[in-house]
Amino acid sequence: QVQLLESGGGLVQAGGSLRLSCAASGLTFSSYVMGWFRQAPGKEREFVATLTRSGDNTVYADSVKGRFTISRDNTKNTVYLQMNSLKPEGTAVYYCAARRSVWPSAQMVDYSYWGQGTQVTVSS
């Protein structure tokens, strides 16, 4: 079956960096648009970033633009999220998701598969 396994979360001070990874199995990875979402305590899950199957085109939430970078390695079936200049409001569980489509999407409902999430805590 399809599995998405996130890793790389942890505790970091404001202004610091983390790199999240999401390893996929059970699917033809290069056929899937991949996305990252996050859910802060007491809030709705929200879009962070997405990229096309080739990785050539990316879309970011305004709140992370210029600080976060999404990328993928189709030879390793892995998508990454490099997070720089982290802010305390970035504290959340970060989820990766997979969408079998040509088009990237910022909508949760468009994604078929989800990982279990990895916790990121940014201290002030």
PDB file of C-alpha atoms in Angstrom:
ATOM      1  CA  GLN A   1       0.000   0.000   0.000  1.00  0.00           C
ATOM      2  CA  VAL A   2       0.992   3.649  -0.322  1.00  0.00           C
ATOM      3  CA  GLN A   3       3.086   5.022   2.510  1.00  0.00           C
ATOM      4  CA  LEU A   4       4.433   8.511   3.034  1.00  0.00           C
ATOM      5  CA  LEU A   5       6.913   8.808   5.883  1.00  0.00           C
ATOM      6  CA  GLU A   6       8.009  12.250   7.063  1.00  0.00           C
ATOM      7  CA  SER A   7      11.177  12.887   9.022  1.00  0.00           C
ATOM      8  CA  GLY A   8      13.434  15.747  10.047  1.00  0.00           C
ATOM      9  CA  GLY A   9      11.202  17.580  12.472  1.00  0.00           C
ATOM     10  CA  GLY A  10      12.391  18.813  15.838  1.00  0.00           C
ATOM     11  CA  LEU A  11      12.972  21.779  18.084  1.00  0.00           C
ATOM     12  CA  VAL A  12      14.727  24.813  16.654  1.00  0.00           C
ATOM     13  CA  GLN A  13      15.211  28.407  17.743  1.00  0.00           C
ATOM     14  CA  ALA A  14      13.595  31.237  15.838  1.00  0.00           C
ATOM     15  CA  GLY A  15      15.754  32.151  12.869  1.00  0.00           C
ATOM     16  CA  GLY A  16      17.050  28.614  12.537  1.00  0.00           C
ATOM     17  CA  SER A  17      16.636  26.025   9.797  1.00  0.00           C
ATOM     18  CA  LEU A  18      15.287  22.520   9.384  1.00  0.00           C
ATOM     19  CA  ARG A  19      15.028  20.186   6.426  1.00  0.00           C
ATOM     20  CA  LEU A  20      12.055  17.872   6.294  1.00  0.00           C
ATOM     21  CA  SER A  21      12.008  14.731   4.169  1.00  0.00           C
ATOM     22  CA  CYS A  22       9.121  12.594   3.016  1.00  0.00           C
ATOM     23  CA  ALA A  23       9.899   9.128   1.668  1.00  0.00           C
ATOM     24  CA  ALA A  24       7.191   7.575  -0.496  1.00  0.00           C
ATOM     25  CA  SER A  25       6.568   3.919  -1.244  1.00  0.00           C
ATOM     26  CA  GLY A  26       3.857   1.888  -2.911  1.00  0.00           C
ATOM     27  CA  LEU A  27       3.278   4.350  -5.728  1.00  0.00           C
ATOM     28  CA  THR A  28       4.909   5.520  -8.931  1.00  0.00           C
ATOM     29  CA  PHE A  29       6.424   8.596  -7.319  1.00  0.00           C
ATOM     30  CA  SER A  30       7.190  10.474 -10.530  1.00  0.00           C
ATOM     31  CA  SER A  31       3.503  10.346 -11.470  1.00  0.00           C
ATOM     32  CA  TYR A  32       2.464  12.319  -8.385  1.00  0.00           C
ATOM     33  CA  VAL A  33       2.374  15.979  -7.547  1.00  0.00           C
ATOM     34  CA  MET A  34       3.650  16.355  -3.991  1.00  0.00           C
ATOM     35  CA  GLY A  35       2.710  18.888  -1.363  1.00  0.00           C
ATOM     36  CA  TRP A  36       3.501  19.968   2.166  1.00  0.00           C
ATOM     37  CA  PHE A  37       0.844  21.126   4.602  1.00  0.00           C
ATOM     38  CA  ARG A  38       0.966  22.028   8.283  1.00  0.00           C
ATOM     39  CA  GLN A  39      -1.380  22.150  11.240  1.00  0.00           C
ATOM     40  CA  ALA A  40      -0.692  24.353  14.225  1.00  0.00           C
ATOM     41  CA  PRO A  41      -2.293  23.659  17.616  1.00  0.00           C
ATOM     42  CA  GLY A  42      -5.953  24.650  17.573  1.00  0.00           C
ATOM     43  CA  LYS A  43      -5.889  25.623  13.901  1.00  0.00           C
ATOM     44  CA  GLU A  44      -6.961  24.174  10.582  1.00  0.00           C
ATOM     45  CA  ARG A  45      -4.469  22.356   8.413  1.00  0.00           C
ATOM     46  CA  GLU A  46      -3.040  24.742   5.840  1.00  0.00           C
ATOM     47  CA  PHE A  47      -1.117  24.630   2.611  1.00  0.00           C
ATOM     48  CA  VAL A  48       2.631  25.267   2.665  1.00  0.00           C
ATOM     49  CA  ALA A  49       4.106  24.291  -0.707  1.00  0.00           C
ATOM     50  CA  THR A  50       3.673  22.042  -3.707  1.00  0.00           C
ATOM     51  CA  LEU A  51       5.609  21.092  -6.797  1.00  0.00           C
ATOM     52  CA  THR A  52       5.024  19.396 -10.115  1.00  0.00           C
ATOM     53  CA  ARG A  53       5.985  15.840 -10.951  1.00  0.00           C
ATOM     54  CA  SER A  54       9.290  16.917 -12.467  1.00  0.00           C
ATOM     55  CA  GLY A  55       9.953  19.453  -9.730  1.00  0.00           C
ATOM     56  CA  ASP A  56      10.312  22.236 -12.282  1.00  0.00           C
ATOM     57  CA  ASN A  57       7.395  24.294 -10.993  1.00  0.00           C
ATOM     58  CA  THR A  58       6.668  25.184  -7.394  1.00  0.00           C
ATOM     59  CA  VAL A  59       3.936  27.063  -5.525  1.00  0.00           C
ATOM     60  CA  TYR A  60       4.234  28.473  -2.009  1.00  0.00           C
ATOM     61  CA  ALA A  61       1.938  29.940   0.588  1.00  0.00           C
ATOM     62  CA  ASP A  62       2.592  33.652   0.996  1.00  0.00           C
ATOM     63  CA  SER A  63       3.561  33.081   4.628  1.00  0.00           C
ATOM     64  CA  VAL A  64       6.596  30.963   3.673  1.00  0.00           C
ATOM     65  CA  LYS A  65       7.591  32.414   0.315  1.00  0.00           C
ATOM     66  CA  GLY A  66      11.269  33.307   0.226  1.00  0.00           C
ATOM     67  CA  ARG A  67      12.056  31.246   3.325  1.00  0.00           C
ATOM     68  CA  PHE A  68      10.984  27.696   2.438  1.00  0.00           C
ATOM     69  CA  THR A  69      12.040  25.594  -0.566  1.00  0.00           C
ATOM     70  CA  ILE A  70      10.295  22.456  -1.759  1.00  0.00           C
ATOM     71  CA  SER A  71      12.191  19.989  -3.920  1.00  0.00           C
ATOM     72  CA  ARG A  72      12.106  16.336  -4.899  1.00  0.00           C
ATOM     73  CA  ASP A  73      14.393  13.525  -5.963  1.00  0.00           C
ATOM     74  CA  ASN A  74      12.465  11.099  -8.135  1.00  0.00           C
ATOM     75  CA  THR A  75      15.357   8.609  -8.024  1.00  0.00           C
ATOM     76  CA  LYS A  76      14.911   8.397  -4.239  1.00  0.00           C
ATOM     77  CA  ASN A  77      11.100   8.732  -4.137  1.00  0.00           C
ATOM     78  CA  THR A  78      11.553  11.602  -1.716  1.00  0.00           C
ATOM     79  CA  VAL A  79      10.252  15.143  -1.399  1.00  0.00           C
ATOM     80  CA  TYR A  80      11.969  17.735   0.781  1.00  0.00           C
ATOM     81  CA  LEU A  81      11.068  20.958   2.509  1.00  0.00           C
ATOM     82  CA  GLN A  82      13.987  23.205   3.390  1.00  0.00           C
ATOM     83  CA  MET A  83      12.823  25.696   6.007  1.00  0.00           C
ATOM     84  CA  ASN A  84      14.981  28.730   6.753  1.00  0.00           C
ATOM     85  CA  SER A  85      14.441  31.767   8.974  1.00  0.00           C
ATOM     86  CA  LEU A  86      11.895  29.844  10.999  1.00  0.00           C
ATOM     87  CA  LYS A  87       9.407  31.786  13.089  1.00  0.00           C
ATOM     88  CA  PRO A  88       7.522  30.706  16.246  1.00  0.00           C
ATOM     89  CA  GLU A  89       4.289  30.721  14.234  1.00  0.00           C
ATOM     90  CA  GLY A  90       5.810  27.935  12.180  1.00  0.00           C
ATOM     91  CA  THR A  91       5.291  25.563  15.089  1.00  0.00           C
ATOM     92  CA  ALA A  92       3.052  22.829  13.719  1.00  0.00           C
ATOM     93  CA  VAL A  93       2.819  19.251  12.586  1.00  0.00           C
ATOM     94  CA  TYR A  94       4.025  19.132   8.994  1.00  0.00           C
ATOM     95  CA  TYR A  95       2.458  16.658   6.585  1.00  0.00           C
ATOM     96  CA  CYS A  96       3.420  15.591   3.111  1.00  0.00           C
ATOM     97  CA  ALA A  97       0.749  14.563   0.629  1.00  0.00           C
ATOM     98  CA  ALA A  98       0.549  13.009  -2.837  1.00  0.00           C
ATOM     99  CA  ARG A  99      -1.769  13.890  -5.724  1.00  0.00           C
ATOM    100  CA  ARG A 100      -1.960  11.857  -8.922  1.00  0.00           C
ATOM    101  CA  SER A 101      -2.223  14.691 -11.390  1.00  0.00           C
ATOM    102  CA  VAL A 102      -0.281  16.904 -13.750  1.00  0.00           C
ATOM    103  CA  TRP A 103      -1.320  20.015 -11.862  1.00  0.00           C
ATOM    104  CA  PRO A 104      -0.081  21.134  -8.454  1.00  0.00           C
ATOM    105  CA  SER A 105      -2.727  22.151  -5.954  1.00  0.00           C
ATOM    106  CA  ALA A 106      -2.979  24.059  -2.692  1.00  0.00           C
ATOM    107  CA  GLN A 107      -6.233  22.317  -1.774  1.00  0.00           C
ATOM    108  CA  MET A 108      -6.172  19.498   0.747  1.00  0.00           C
ATOM    109  CA  VAL A 109      -9.121  17.741  -0.912  1.00  0.00           C
ATOM    110  CA  ASP A 110      -7.076  17.241  -4.071  1.00  0.00           C
ATOM    111  CA  TYR A 111      -4.562  14.953  -2.362  1.00  0.00           C
ATOM    112  CA  SER A 112      -5.204  11.235  -2.060  1.00  0.00           C
ATOM    113  CA  TYR A 113      -2.415  10.138   0.237  1.00  0.00           C
ATOM    114  CA  TRP A 114      -1.064  11.636   3.446  1.00  0.00           C
ATOM    115  CA  GLY A 115       1.764  10.936   5.821  1.00  0.00           C
ATOM    116  CA  GLN A 116       1.467  10.815   9.601  1.00  0.00           C
ATOM    117  CA  GLY A 117       3.265  14.110  10.069  1.00  0.00           C
ATOM    118  CA  THR A 118       6.392  15.346  11.800  1.00  0.00           C
ATOM    119  CA  GLN A 119       6.429  17.885  14.617  1.00  0.00           C
ATOM    120  CA  VAL A 120       8.289  21.161  14.175  1.00  0.00           C
ATOM    121  CA  THR A 121       8.613  23.408  17.199  1.00  0.00           C
ATOM    122  CA  VAL A 122      10.134  26.869  16.872  1.00  0.00           C
ATOM    123  CA  SER A 123      11.092  28.535  20.126  1.00  0.00           C
ATOM    124  CA  SER A 124      11.260  32.306  20.496  1.00  0.00           C
TER     125      SER A 124
END
